[in-house]
Amino acid sequence: MNPIDTLSRPLHDLRISVTDRCNFRCTYCMPREVFGREYEFLPHDQLLTFEEIARVARAFVDLGVHKIRLTGGEPLMRRELESLVSMLAAIPGVEDLAMTTNGSFPVKRVQSLKAAGLKRMSVSLDSLDDATFKRMNDADFPVASVLEWIEASAAAGLGPVKINMVVQRGINEHSILPMARYFREKGLILRFIEYMDVGHSNGWRLDDVVTARQVRDIVNAELPIEPVEPNYRGEVAERYRYTDGGGEIGLIASVSQPFCGACSRARLSADGRLFTCLFAVKGADLRGLLRNGADDEALRQTIGHVWQKRVDRYSELRSAQTADLPKVEMSYIGG
Ligand code: SAM
Ligand code: SF4
Ligand code: SF4
């Protein structure tokens, strides 16, 4: 039975954060001043085991979820992620199994993930120039290795490969056109994401957001684009195609044009809490249930009830007041 929330939104997809750790310190996500040496990440025994994650995923699939995405933190920081991928791929009813990564691990992992049953890869990359990218990832990581990961993913058929670029005013605005040109040439889908006020660490200000409209106008001035119909209801990216047939881009206007009305996404944190919004403060403790011996029916019922009570629409309500509300960090809840 597919649960419906108080705003008539069905539960369709599940994002699973497998770890709150990351080898990058992107300034908009895990700034080093906050996520430094002293920062206490979740201890290992508090993380869901792969068996526990698969059990929770099965309950979601029973409730009507067909799309699962692995994220984090950096999902590849979790050892032997391939075993989890194969456990999830084996669940009947999982039609789409995707991962979001920073693409910084050895490219041979692309093959092993594909062999384990991964279907699609999204890779985050904020600039094509090393100086800007390194300033943003704050881990001295070069662009070339991420491009290799992207190439390997496309070659392995983990597509359509999507590239996610968070655009920040004054930081990587100048990379919009070079990124558009490069990925158009490669035939890959570049998605521009508005910089969001997730968590409390990144010092977000509305002025730092380059809106989807502004990005669209910048691209359109050099490479004319036109809107395309969404693939499905609730698709977060607005799609545009190059008028000369050179492929498409996506614009994710989470701040300037929120899409809460069609948000059908649940999030499972690495320590087994169920969140019904990226900006939620509290999550339902599924790990406690699992470790106290709850059966599958009890698990399904809890998830169903949480969803039926769901009222979240943070981005639609976003205002000067909400910016100061308590929130959890994106690296914890899973981007
Ligand atoms: N580490 C992986 C990666 O970077 O792809 C997966 C987790 S990361 C939290 C998921 C996505 O969230 C990335 O594409 C990242 O750029 C995006 N993200 C992180 N902080 C953000 C923010 N403040 N605003 C918008 N997007 C953000
Ligand atoms: Fe790590 Fe991804 Fe956050 Fe960057 S965006 S710090 S790669 S979790
Ligand atoms: Fe969904 Fe919350 Fe984002 Fe709105 S703010 S689209 S409810 S995750």
Coordinates of C-alpha atoms and ligand atoms in Angstrom, one line a residue:
M1 CA 0.0 0.0 0.0
N2 CA 1.5 3.3 -1.1
P3 CA 1.1 5.9 1.7
I4 CA 0.0 9.5 0.8
D5 CA 0.9 12.4 3.0
T6 CA -1.3 15.3 4.3
L7 CA -0.6 17.3 1.1
S8 CA -1.6 14.3 -1.2
R9 CA 2.0 13.4 -2.0
P10 CA 2.8 9.8 -2.6
L11 CA 6.0 8.2 -1.3
H12 CA 8.1 7.3 -4.4
D13 CA 11.7 7.5 -3.8
L14 CA 14.3 6.8 -1.1
R15 CA 17.7 8.4 -0.6
I16 CA 20.0 6.4 1.6
S17 CA 22.9 8.2 3.3
V18 CA 25.5 5.4 3.9
T19 CA 27.9 7.6 5.9
D20 CA 28.3 11.1 7.2
R21 CA 32.0 11.2 6.4
C22 CA 33.6 12.6 3.3
N23 CA 37.1 13.1 1.9
F24 CA 36.2 16.5 0.5
R25 CA 35.4 19.6 2.5
C26 CA 33.2 21.5 0.0
T27 CA 32.8 24.9 1.5
Y28 CA 29.0 25.0 0.9
C29 CA 28.5 21.6 2.5
M30 CA 31.2 20.6 5.1
P31 CA 33.3 23.7 5.7
R32 CA 36.6 22.8 7.3
E33 CA 36.2 25.2 10.1
V34 CA 33.2 23.1 11.3
F35 CA 34.2 19.7 10.0
G36 CA 37.8 19.8 11.2
R37 CA 39.9 17.3 13.1
E38 CA 37.8 17.7 16.3
Y39 CA 34.5 17.0 14.5
E40 CA 32.8 13.9 15.8
F41 CA 31.4 11.8 13.1
L42 CA 29.0 8.9 13.8
P43 CA 30.7 6.0 15.5
H44 CA 30.6 2.8 13.5
D45 CA 28.2 0.9 15.7
Q46 CA 25.6 3.7 15.2
L47 CA 25.6 3.2 11.4
L48 CA 23.1 0.9 10.0
T49 CA 24.8 -2.3 8.8
F50 CA 24.3 -3.2 5.1
E51 CA 21.8 -5.9 6.2
E52 CA 19.8 -3.3 8.2
I53 CA 19.8 -0.9 5.2
A54 CA 18.6 -3.6 2.9
R55 CA 15.8 -4.5 5.3
V56 CA 14.6 -0.9 5.6
A57 CA 14.9 -0.6 1.8
R58 CA 12.7 -3.7 1.4
A59 CA 10.0 -2.2 3.6
F60 CA 10.1 1.0 1.5
V61 CA 9.8 -1.1 -1.7
D62 CA 6.8 -2.9 -0.2
L63 CA 5.2 0.5 0.4
G64 CA 5.6 1.4 -3.3
V65 CA 9.1 2.9 -3.6
H66 CA 10.9 1.9 -6.9
K67 CA 13.8 4.4 -7.0
I68 CA 16.7 4.3 -4.6
R69 CA 19.7 6.6 -4.5
L70 CA 22.8 6.1 -2.4
T71 CA 24.4 9.2 -1.1
G72 CA 26.1 10.7 2.0
G73 CA 28.6 12.2 2.9
E74 CA 30.6 10.5 0.3
P75 CA 29.0 7.0 -0.3
L76 CA 32.3 5.5 -1.4
M77 CA 33.9 6.2 2.0
R78 CA 31.8 3.3 3.2
R79 CA 33.9 0.1 2.8
E80 CA 32.8 -2.5 0.2
L81 CA 29.8 -0.4 -0.9
E82 CA 29.5 -2.9 -3.7
S83 CA 28.0 -5.5 -1.3
L84 CA 25.3 -3.1 -0.4
V85 CA 24.6 -2.3 -4.0
S86 CA 24.2 -6.0 -4.8
M87 CA 21.8 -6.5 -1.9
L88 CA 19.7 -3.6 -3.0
A89 CA 19.8 -4.6 -6.6
A90 CA 18.4 -8.0 -5.7
I91 CA 15.2 -6.6 -4.1
P92 CA 12.4 -7.3 -6.5
G93 CA 10.7 -4.0 -7.3
V94 CA 13.8 -1.8 -7.3
E95 CA 13.7 -0.4 -10.8
D96 CA 16.2 2.4 -10.4
L97 CA 19.3 2.2 -8.3
A98 CA 21.5 5.3 -8.5
M99 CA 24.4 6.9 -6.6
T100 CA 25.6 10.4 -6.1
T101 CA 29.3 10.7 -5.7
N102 CA 32.1 13.2 -5.8
G103 CA 33.9 10.9 -8.3
S104 CA 37.2 10.9 -6.4
F105 CA 37.8 7.2 -6.0
P106 CA 39.9 5.0 -8.3
V107 CA 37.9 4.5 -11.6
K108 CA 38.1 0.7 -11.3
R109 CA 35.3 1.0 -8.8
V110 CA 33.0 2.2 -11.5
Q111 CA 33.2 -1.3 -13.1
S112 CA 32.7 -3.1 -9.8
L113 CA 29.7 -0.9 -8.9
K114 CA 28.1 -1.6 -12.3
A115 CA 28.8 -5.3 -11.9
A116 CA 27.1 -5.2 -8.5
G117 CA 23.9 -3.8 -10.1
L118 CA 24.2 -0.1 -9.9
K119 CA 22.1 1.5 -12.7
R120 CA 22.9 5.2 -12.8
M121 CA 25.7 7.5 -11.7
S122 CA 25.4 11.2 -10.8
V123 CA 28.7 13.0 -10.2
S124 CA 29.2 16.4 -8.5
L125 CA 31.6 18.8 -10.2
D126 CA 31.5 22.5 -9.6
S127 CA 34.1 23.8 -12.1
L128 CA 36.4 22.8 -14.8
D129 CA 39.3 24.9 -13.6
D130 CA 41.5 23.4 -11.0
A131 CA 42.0 26.6 -9.0
T132 CA 38.2 27.1 -8.5
F133 CA 37.4 23.4 -8.0
K134 CA 40.2 23.0 -5.4
R135 CA 39.0 26.1 -3.6
M136 CA 35.5 24.7 -3.4
N137 CA 36.4 21.1 -2.5
D138 CA 39.1 22.3 0.0
A139 CA 40.8 19.0 -0.3
D140 CA 43.3 19.9 -3.1
F141 CA 41.5 17.4 -5.5
P142 CA 42.0 18.0 -9.2
V143 CA 39.3 18.2 -11.9
A144 CA 41.0 15.6 -14.2
S145 CA 40.3 12.7 -11.9
V146 CA 36.6 13.5 -11.6
L147 CA 36.4 13.8 -15.4
E148 CA 37.9 10.3 -15.7
W149 CA 35.3 9.0 -13.3
I150 CA 32.6 10.6 -15.4
E151 CA 34.0 9.2 -18.6
A152 CA 34.3 5.7 -17.1
S153 CA 30.7 5.9 -15.8
A154 CA 29.4 6.8 -19.2
A155 CA 31.5 4.1 -20.9
A156 CA 30.1 1.5 -18.4
G157 CA 26.5 2.4 -19.4
L158 CA 25.6 4.0 -16.0
G159 CA 23.6 6.6 -17.7
P160 CA 22.3 8.9 -18.5
V161 CA 25.2 10.2 -16.4
K162 CA 24.3 13.5 -14.7
I163 CA 26.8 16.1 -13.5
N164 CA 25.7 18.2 -10.6
M165 CA 27.1 21.7 -10.3
V166 CA 26.2 23.9 -7.3
V167 CA 26.5 27.6 -8.4
Q168 CA 27.6 30.2 -5.9
R169 CA 27.8 33.8 -6.7
G170 CA 31.3 35.2 -7.0
I171 CA 32.7 31.7 -6.6
N172 CA 32.1 29.6 -9.7
E173 CA 29.7 31.7 -11.8
H174 CA 32.4 32.0 -14.4
S175 CA 32.4 28.2 -14.8
I176 CA 28.8 28.0 -16.0
L177 CA 29.6 28.4 -19.7
P178 CA 32.8 26.3 -19.8
M179 CA 30.9 23.5 -18.0
A180 CA 27.9 23.8 -20.4
R181 CA 30.2 23.7 -23.4
Y182 CA 32.2 20.8 -22.2
F183 CA 29.3 18.5 -21.2
R184 CA 27.3 19.4 -24.3
E185 CA 30.2 18.3 -26.4
K186 CA 30.3 15.0 -24.3
G187 CA 26.5 14.5 -24.6
L188 CA 26.1 14.3 -20.8
I189 CA 23.4 16.1 -18.8
L190 CA 24.7 19.0 -16.7
R191 CA 22.4 20.1 -13.9
F192 CA 22.8 23.5 -12.3
I193 CA 21.8 23.5 -8.6
E194 CA 20.9 26.6 -6.7
Y195 CA 23.0 27.0 -3.6
M196 CA 20.8 26.0 -0.6
D197 CA 20.5 26.9 3.0
V198 CA 21.0 23.4 4.2
G199 CA 22.4 22.9 7.7
H200 CA 24.0 25.7 9.7
S201 CA 27.6 25.5 8.7
N202 CA 27.9 27.0 5.3
G203 CA 27.0 30.6 6.3
W204 CA 24.3 30.7 3.5
R205 CA 23.0 34.1 2.3
L206 CA 20.3 34.6 -0.3
D207 CA 22.6 37.0 -2.1
D208 CA 25.0 34.1 -2.8
V209 CA 22.4 32.2 -4.8
V210 CA 22.6 32.4 -8.6
T211 CA 19.1 31.6 -9.6
A212 CA 18.1 29.0 -12.1
R213 CA 16.7 31.8 -14.3
Q214 CA 20.0 33.7 -14.2
V215 CA 21.9 30.5 -15.1
R216 CA 19.4 29.8 -17.9
D217 CA 19.9 33.3 -19.3
I218 CA 23.7 33.0 -19.2
V219 CA 23.6 29.7 -21.1
N220 CA 20.9 30.8 -23.5
A221 CA 22.9 33.9 -24.5
E222 CA 25.6 31.7 -26.0
L223 CA 24.0 28.3 -26.5
P224 CA 20.3 28.8 -27.2
I225 CA 18.0 26.5 -25.2
E226 CA 14.3 25.7 -25.0
P227 CA 12.2 24.0 -22.3
V228 CA 11.4 20.3 -22.4
E229 CA 8.5 18.5 -20.7
P230 CA 9.4 16.8 -17.5
N231 CA 10.0 13.1 -17.6
Y232 CA 7.6 12.5 -14.7
R233 CA 5.5 14.4 -12.1
G234 CA 7.8 15.5 -9.3
E235 CA 11.0 15.7 -11.4
V236 CA 13.1 18.3 -9.5
A237 CA 15.1 19.5 -12.5
E238 CA 13.5 21.7 -15.1
R239 CA 14.8 20.4 -18.4
Y240 CA 16.0 22.5 -21.3
R241 CA 17.5 21.3 -24.6
Y242 CA 19.9 23.0 -26.9
T243 CA 17.9 24.2 -29.9
D244 CA 20.5 22.7 -32.3
G245 CA 19.8 19.2 -30.9
G246 CA 23.1 19.2 -28.9
G247 CA 21.6 17.5 -25.8
E248 CA 20.1 18.9 -22.6
I249 CA 20.7 20.6 -19.3
G250 CA 18.7 20.7 -16.0
L251 CA 18.1 23.5 -13.6
I252 CA 17.3 22.8 -10.0
A253 CA 15.6 25.9 -8.6
S254 CA 15.2 24.7 -5.0
V255 CA 15.4 28.2 -3.6
S256 CA 13.8 30.4 -6.2
Q257 CA 11.0 28.1 -7.4
P258 CA 10.5 25.4 -4.8
F259 CA 8.9 22.1 -5.8
C260 CA 7.6 20.9 -2.4
G261 CA 4.1 20.3 -4.0
A262 CA 5.4 17.3 -5.8
C263 CA 8.1 16.1 -3.4
S264 CA 7.8 12.4 -3.0
R265 CA 11.2 11.7 -1.4
A266 CA 12.1 10.1 1.9
R267 CA 15.6 10.1 3.3
L268 CA 17.3 7.6 5.5
S269 CA 20.3 8.9 7.5
A270 CA 23.4 6.8 8.0
D271 CA 22.3 6.1 11.6
G272 CA 18.9 4.9 10.5
R273 CA 16.6 7.9 11.0
L274 CA 13.8 8.5 8.6
F275 CA 13.5 12.1 7.4
T276 CA 10.7 13.4 5.3
C277 CA 12.4 16.7 4.2
L278 CA 15.9 17.8 3.5
F279 CA 15.3 20.6 6.0
A280 CA 13.7 18.5 8.7
V281 CA 15.0 18.6 12.3
K282 CA 13.9 15.3 13.6
G283 CA 13.8 11.9 12.1
A284 CA 12.0 8.8 13.1
D285 CA 14.3 6.2 14.7
L286 CA 14.1 3.1 12.5
R287 CA 17.4 1.7 13.8
G288 CA 15.9 1.5 17.3
L289 CA 13.0 -0.5 15.9
L290 CA 15.3 -2.8 14.0
R291 CA 17.6 -3.4 16.9
N292 CA 14.6 -4.0 19.3
G293 CA 13.4 -6.9 17.1
A294 CA 10.5 -5.3 15.2
D295 CA 9.2 -7.4 12.4
D296 CA 8.7 -6.3 8.8
E297 CA 5.1 -5.4 9.3
A298 CA 5.9 -3.1 12.2
L299 CA 8.6 -1.5 10.2
R300 CA 6.2 -0.9 7.2
Q301 CA 3.6 0.5 9.6
T302 CA 6.0 3.0 11.2
I303 CA 7.2 4.2 7.8
G304 CA 3.7 4.4 6.5
H305 CA 2.5 6.4 9.6
V306 CA 5.4 8.8 9.4
W307 CA 4.6 9.5 5.7
Q308 CA 0.9 9.9 6.3
K309 CA 1.6 12.6 8.9
R310 CA 4.0 14.4 6.7
V311 CA 3.4 18.2 6.4
D312 CA 6.9 19.3 5.1
R313 CA 7.2 22.1 2.6
Y314 CA 10.2 24.0 3.9
S315 CA 11.3 25.6 0.7
E316 CA 7.8 27.0 0.0
L317 CA 7.8 28.6 3.4
R318 CA 11.4 29.7 3.3
S319 CA 11.8 33.2 4.7
A320 CA 14.1 35.2 6.9
Q321 CA 12.6 33.4 9.9
T322 CA 13.1 29.9 8.6
A323 CA 16.8 30.5 7.8
D324 CA 17.4 30.5 11.5
L325 CA 15.4 27.4 12.4
P326 CA 17.4 24.4 13.6
K327 CA 18.3 22.0 10.8
V328 CA 20.5 19.0 10.3
E329 CA 23.6 19.0 8.0
M330 CA 23.3 17.8 4.4
S331 CA 26.3 15.5 4.8
Y332 CA 24.4 13.7 7.6
I333 CA 20.9 13.5 6.1
G334 CA 22.1 12.8 2.6
G335 CA 22.0 15.3 -0.3
Ligands
SAM1 N1 29.4 13.4 -1.7 C1 28.5 13.2 -2.7 C2 28.6 14.3 -3.7 O1 29.1 15.3 -3.4 O2 28.1 14.0 -4.8 C3 27.1 12.9 -2.3 C4 26.5 13.7 -1.2 S1 26.4 15.5 -1.5 C5 25.7 16.1 0.0 C6 25.0 15.5 -2.6 C7 24.8 16.7 -3.5 O3 24.4 17.8 -2.6 C8 26.0 17.2 -4.2 O4 25.7 17.3 -5.6 C9 26.3 18.5 -3.6 O5 26.9 19.4 -4.6 C10 25.0 18.9 -3.1 N2 25.0 20.0 -2.1 C11 25.7 19.9 -0.9 N3 25.5 21.1 -0.2 C12 24.7 21.8 -1.0 C13 24.1 23.1 -0.8 N4 24.4 23.9 0.3 N5 23.3 23.6 -1.7 C14 23.0 22.9 -2.8 N6 23.5 21.6 -3.1 C15 24.4 21.1 -2.2
SF4_2 FE1 31.5 15.8 0.5 FE2 29.6 15.8 -1.3 FE3 29.4 17.4 0.8 FE4 31.3 17.9 -1.1 S1 29.0 17.9 -1.4 S2 31.6 17.9 1.1 S3 31.8 15.8 -1.7 S4 29.3 15.3 0.9
SF4_3 FE1 10.9 18.2 -0.4 FE2 11.5 19.5 1.9 FE3 12.8 20.1 -0.4 FE4 10.2 20.8 -0.1 S1 11.9 21.5 1.1 S2 11.1 19.9 -1.9 S3 9.4 19.1 1.1 S4 12.8 18.1 0.7

